[in-house]
Amino acid sequence: QKEVEQNSGPLSVPEGAIASLNCTYSDRGSQSFFWYRQYSGKSPELIMFIYSNGDKEDGRFTAQLNKASQYVSLLIRDSQPSDSATYLCAVNNQAGTALIFGKGTTLSVSS
Amino acid sequence: DAGVTQSPTHLIKTRGQQVTLRCSPKSGHDTVSWYQQALGQGPQFIFQYYEEEERQRGNFPDRFSGHQFPNYSSELNVNALLLGDSALYLCASSLKGPVDTQYFGPGTRLTVL
């Protein structure tokens, strides 16, 4: 059973701080990794994807991938109250068809 | 640029009934995937359609079936509804290629009474 694990949280950070969200996966054959943000009652919104080891930056967001450790993370710099949401980590299956999701980490940014 | 659309937004059914959910992919996309998201859980993969055929299926019973039309839109059908089928049903579209980046529609909230 291929799995993606995330801490459910809640993760609470003050406004302006760095939020660090972590995810581990079990399938060593996974090639593509995604972070989605989901506000309460809404559908997941793609934030970033990464498929090479190392860091990938997009504005206030940085995704980090370490395939040897089967670990992917998302850093949010200068956190804002509007970043308060559930963050879902997803991994492609080896066929590249299905996304396998973790249960998500709830982030709360206080002003 | 039209995003992924789904209909209806909400639906209430009773046990044993059948339901059909609809999805239109993002402009330029040719692949549609369906997911079920129970409260407090991550989305779970139901199946994916490409070139009007089911390419892969997740761990869901045969009560769940689908279809893709020549214009790439898709339907999800669920027969003999159970209380446990109550969930948010998400459609995601993508363009088949080296990396299958999937974009989600707003979802259909199904409640089974």
XYZ file of C-alpha atoms in Angstrom:
224
model
C 0.000 0.000 0.000
C 1.602 3.216 -1.171
C 1.376 5.885 1.515
C 1.957 9.564 2.022
C 2.296 10.742 5.601
C 1.826 14.246 6.972
C 1.464 15.634 10.471
C -2.182 16.615 10.807
C -1.391 19.642 12.953
C -2.654 22.123 13.624
C 0.546 24.003 12.995
C 0.272 27.474 14.476
C 2.650 30.289 13.524
C 2.529 34.065 14.054
C 2.155 36.405 11.112
C 5.475 37.025 9.390
C 7.059 33.769 10.557
C 8.217 30.821 8.429
C 5.847 27.851 8.312
C 7.432 24.465 7.608
C 5.249 21.617 6.376
C 6.623 18.116 6.010
C 5.682 14.973 4.113
C 7.142 11.494 3.705
C 6.238 8.906 1.095
C 6.718 5.167 0.843
C 7.067 4.492 -2.906
C 10.684 4.929 -3.990
C 9.531 4.892 -7.615
C 7.581 8.136 -7.239
C 8.813 10.837 -9.577
C 6.573 13.881 -9.138
C 5.533 15.664 -5.979
C 2.871 18.280 -5.445
C 1.639 20.662 -2.776
C -2.000 21.718 -2.776
C -3.705 24.253 -0.542
C -7.305 23.652 0.495
C -9.443 26.228 2.246
C -12.333 24.944 4.333
C -15.217 23.882 2.109
C -13.244 24.461 -1.089
C -11.343 22.220 -3.511
C -7.547 21.752 -3.557
C -5.548 24.446 -5.328
C -2.127 23.617 -6.777
C 0.675 25.636 -5.167
C 3.824 23.967 -6.444
C 5.227 20.813 -7.989
C 8.759 19.472 -7.840
C 10.482 16.436 -9.365
C 14.204 17.061 -8.944
C 16.148 16.783 -5.718
C 16.815 20.138 -4.110
C 14.856 23.331 -3.694
C 12.329 25.052 -5.915
C 11.209 28.574 -5.086
C 8.075 30.432 -6.176
C 7.459 33.730 -4.425
C 7.020 33.092 -0.694
C 6.894 29.324 -1.216
C 9.838 26.913 -1.378
C 9.449 23.204 -2.019
C 12.279 20.887 -0.998
C 12.725 17.313 -2.202
C 15.067 14.609 -0.918
C 14.413 11.368 -2.796
C 17.018 9.408 -0.817
C 15.159 10.179 2.408
C 11.746 10.011 0.673
C 10.943 13.408 2.106
C 9.343 16.525 0.654
C 8.647 19.785 2.441
C 7.033 23.159 1.853
C 8.301 26.364 3.429
C 6.096 29.434 3.531
C 8.008 32.628 4.287
C 6.408 35.756 5.741
C 3.267 33.791 6.619
C -0.006 35.693 6.318
C -3.403 35.017 7.939
C -4.664 34.264 4.404
C -2.268 31.284 4.336
C -4.405 29.612 7.015
C -5.632 26.442 5.286
C -5.011 22.719 4.995
C -1.929 21.833 2.943
C -2.042 18.551 1.074
C 1.066 16.711 -0.067
C 0.552 14.497 -3.124
C 2.759 12.044 -4.968
C 2.287 10.581 -8.445
C 2.041 6.824 -8.693
C 4.631 5.143 -10.883
C 2.248 5.025 -13.845
C 1.955 8.795 -13.584
C -1.826 8.615 -13.508
C -3.038 8.858 -9.931
C -2.152 11.298 -7.192
C -1.730 9.738 -3.760
C -2.520 12.271 -1.055
C -1.627 12.629 2.568
C -4.341 13.604 5.026
C -3.104 17.184 5.050
C -1.629 19.546 7.618
C -3.773 22.358 8.974
C -1.892 25.651 9.196
C -3.119 28.533 11.332
C -1.425 31.924 11.000
C -2.303 34.378 13.751
C -2.154 38.161 13.289
C -9.131 30.593 -19.815
C -11.929 28.425 -18.402
C -10.929 26.247 -15.508
C -12.332 22.890 -14.517
C -16.083 22.993 -13.990
C -18.295 20.502 -12.171
C -22.015 20.085 -11.743
C -24.034 19.994 -9.648
C -22.487 21.840 -6.696
C -24.500 19.977 -4.090
C -26.648 16.877 -4.213
C -28.764 15.033 -1.672
C -29.747 11.425 -2.340
C -31.135 8.514 -0.337
C -29.593 5.092 0.121
C -29.967 2.807 -2.879
C -30.365 5.610 -5.390
C -28.068 6.334 -8.308
C -26.224 9.588 -9.024
C -24.391 11.127 -11.996
C -21.789 13.853 -11.565
C -20.373 15.858 -14.436
C -17.038 17.491 -15.191
C -15.625 19.667 -17.965
C -11.835 19.849 -18.064
C -9.695 22.957 -18.268
C -9.293 24.264 -21.811
C -6.546 22.327 -23.606
C -6.600 19.372 -21.220
C -7.395 15.864 -22.420
C -7.354 13.779 -19.246
C -9.866 13.638 -16.415
C -9.371 12.031 -13.015
C -11.968 11.596 -10.269
C -11.325 11.654 -6.526
C -13.436 11.145 -3.415
C -12.649 13.247 -0.356
C -14.241 12.297 2.943
C -14.311 14.842 5.755
C -10.884 15.290 7.340
C -9.149 13.071 4.781
C -7.070 13.638 1.690
C -8.627 12.937 -1.716
C -8.671 9.288 -2.783
C -8.217 8.333 -6.441
C -11.245 6.696 -8.073
C -10.199 6.467 -11.733
C -8.685 8.330 -14.661
C -10.000 8.693 -18.206
C -7.916 9.408 -21.280
C -8.938 8.998 -24.932
C -12.402 7.940 -23.744
C -11.036 4.929 -21.875
C -10.429 4.200 -18.209
C -6.642 4.201 -17.853
C -6.383 3.302 -14.211
C -8.693 2.592 -11.330
C -8.239 3.007 -7.596
C -9.604 0.787 -4.855
C -13.298 1.500 -5.426
C -16.107 -1.011 -6.081
C -17.796 -1.494 -9.434
C -20.694 0.658 -8.201
C -18.460 3.519 -9.294
C -18.275 3.882 -13.052
C -17.405 6.620 -15.454
C -17.304 7.817 -18.984
C -15.362 10.296 -21.056
C -16.865 11.967 -24.096
C -15.129 13.029 -27.342
C -14.996 16.617 -26.086
C -12.999 15.322 -23.049
C -15.781 16.013 -20.551
C -16.549 13.217 -18.135
C -19.223 11.705 -15.936
C -18.968 9.779 -12.690
C -21.839 7.409 -11.902
C -22.434 5.817 -8.529
C -25.075 3.108 -8.168
C -26.762 1.700 -5.055
C -25.658 4.609 -2.889
C -24.487 3.908 0.649
C -24.290 6.315 3.573
C -20.507 6.030 3.323
C -20.565 7.501 -0.171
C -21.257 10.917 1.336
C -18.216 12.999 0.415
C -16.817 15.755 -1.761
C -16.283 14.415 -5.275
C -13.480 16.130 -7.106
C -12.680 16.152 -10.781
C -9.150 16.987 -11.870
C -7.975 17.647 -15.393
C -4.517 17.439 -16.904
C -2.690 17.262 -20.209
C -1.110 13.865 -20.771
C 2.649 14.293 -20.810
C 5.847 13.606 -18.839
C 4.419 15.178 -15.690
C 0.713 14.772 -15.010
C -0.053 18.041 -13.232
C -3.660 17.892 -12.159
C -5.923 20.883 -11.574
C -9.080 20.441 -9.536
C -12.593 21.664 -10.117
C -14.770 23.086 -7.318
C -16.196 19.679 -6.457
C -19.651 18.215 -5.915
C -20.789 17.724 -2.335
C -22.854 14.513 -2.189
C -24.932 13.740 0.885
C -26.567 10.313 1.174
C -29.391 10.048 3.704
